[in-house]
Amino acid sequence: MDYIKNYSLDGKVAWITGASYGIGFAIAKAMADAGATIVFNDIRQDLVDKGIAAYEAEGIKAHGYVCDVTDEDAVNAVVSAIEKEVGTVDILVNNAGIIKRIPMIEMAAKDFRQVIDVDLNAPFIVSKAVIPAMMKKGGGKIINICSMMSEFGRETVSAYAAAKGGLKMLTRNIASEYGEYNIQCNGIGPGYIATPQTAPLREKQADGSRHPFDQFIVSKTPAGRWGEASDLGGPAVFLASAASDFVNGQILYVDGGIQAYIGKQPS
Ligand code: NAP
Ligand code: GCO
């Protein structure tokens, strides 16, 4: 067997949701490097145009669509358009996500629902929309972007933790329900990654010192640093490729070792 060839995504169509920048963009770039044709979406045309320009700057011809992943009709319309204009989706990455950091007893139910809608209901809607064609084609790959919060809780992230914990179980259920159709559904659980989503946790203090959460995360991470979005590229290509054909229902934590570590003793 040619093991390296097994990682190739040549001829595959990969749809990465919410991938104009951040983790989704880095995953798409890695998949393009591995040979895949890239499809992404964002909620507005100007954001899609910005995304297309960012891909072009990397030498990637990406296909961008306007679509809010919480809107089932819009998702179904985009799936039809992708099938017509690019091809059947072979690889889906449910990446689009939001977080609201609000203490639970101060959080309005509508804010809680919105996080669940984007981070949990949308991966259900988008997966449901692509699975039938994958079944017909004889297989496919779904990668759900989970979180440390698929395992842990912390102050202010009740909705996000509930959604990402649910996404871990949706991952296992898709694997259970559609594994017999040669569909592999796995999750990636990024650690703390430097993207716009986590920028408020890394903001410098008024006196120029590091944010206490920034110091906390670095001390909790054996790697001694925040992750970069590009750290997720290799794991994503692996889970999208034939190299992982017998890996199903797993969450691959890419966290610099956080989950293995009890944490540094305060000095
Ligand atoms: P980000 O920088 O905030 O990017 C999130 C992307 O999702 C943006 O492109 C955003 O589009 C898009 N999006 C949000 N709601 C959407 C909707 N309704 N429809 C379509 N697209 C939508 O976040 P990130 O840090 O790259 O995170 C990407 C994923 O990884 C998320 O699921 C996040 O929860 C997860 N994650 C992040 C970290 C981390 O440390 N950064 C760790 C673990 C997991 P706009 O252009 O409209 O903003
Ligand atoms: C937070 C962070 C996290 C990360 C990530 C960790 O406020 O704790 O935003 O939730 O974004 O999901 O894996």
Coordinates of C-alpha atoms in Angstrom, one line a residue, residues 3 10 15 36 48 67 80 108 111 128 133 138 143 174 223 231 242 249 253:
Y3 CA 0.6 5.1 2.6
D10 CA -7.1 14.7 -5.2
W15 CA -17.1 22.1 1.8
A36 CA -9.2 19.0 -2.8
V48 CA -17.7 35.7 0.6
C67 CA -25.5 30.9 3.2
S80 CA -28.0 21.8 -4.9
A108 CA -31.0 35.6 28.0
D111 CA -28.7 34.2 23.4
K128 CA -28.4 16.1 6.9
A133 CA -25.5 12.2 -1.9
G138 CA -20.6 5.2 -1.8
I143 CA -15.6 16.5 10.3
I174 CA -23.7 10.1 12.6
A223 CA 3.3 23.0 24.5
D231 CA -2.0 23.4 13.6
A242 CA -8.6 7.5 2.9
G249 CA -17.0 8.5 15.8
Y253 CA -8.1 16.7 20.4

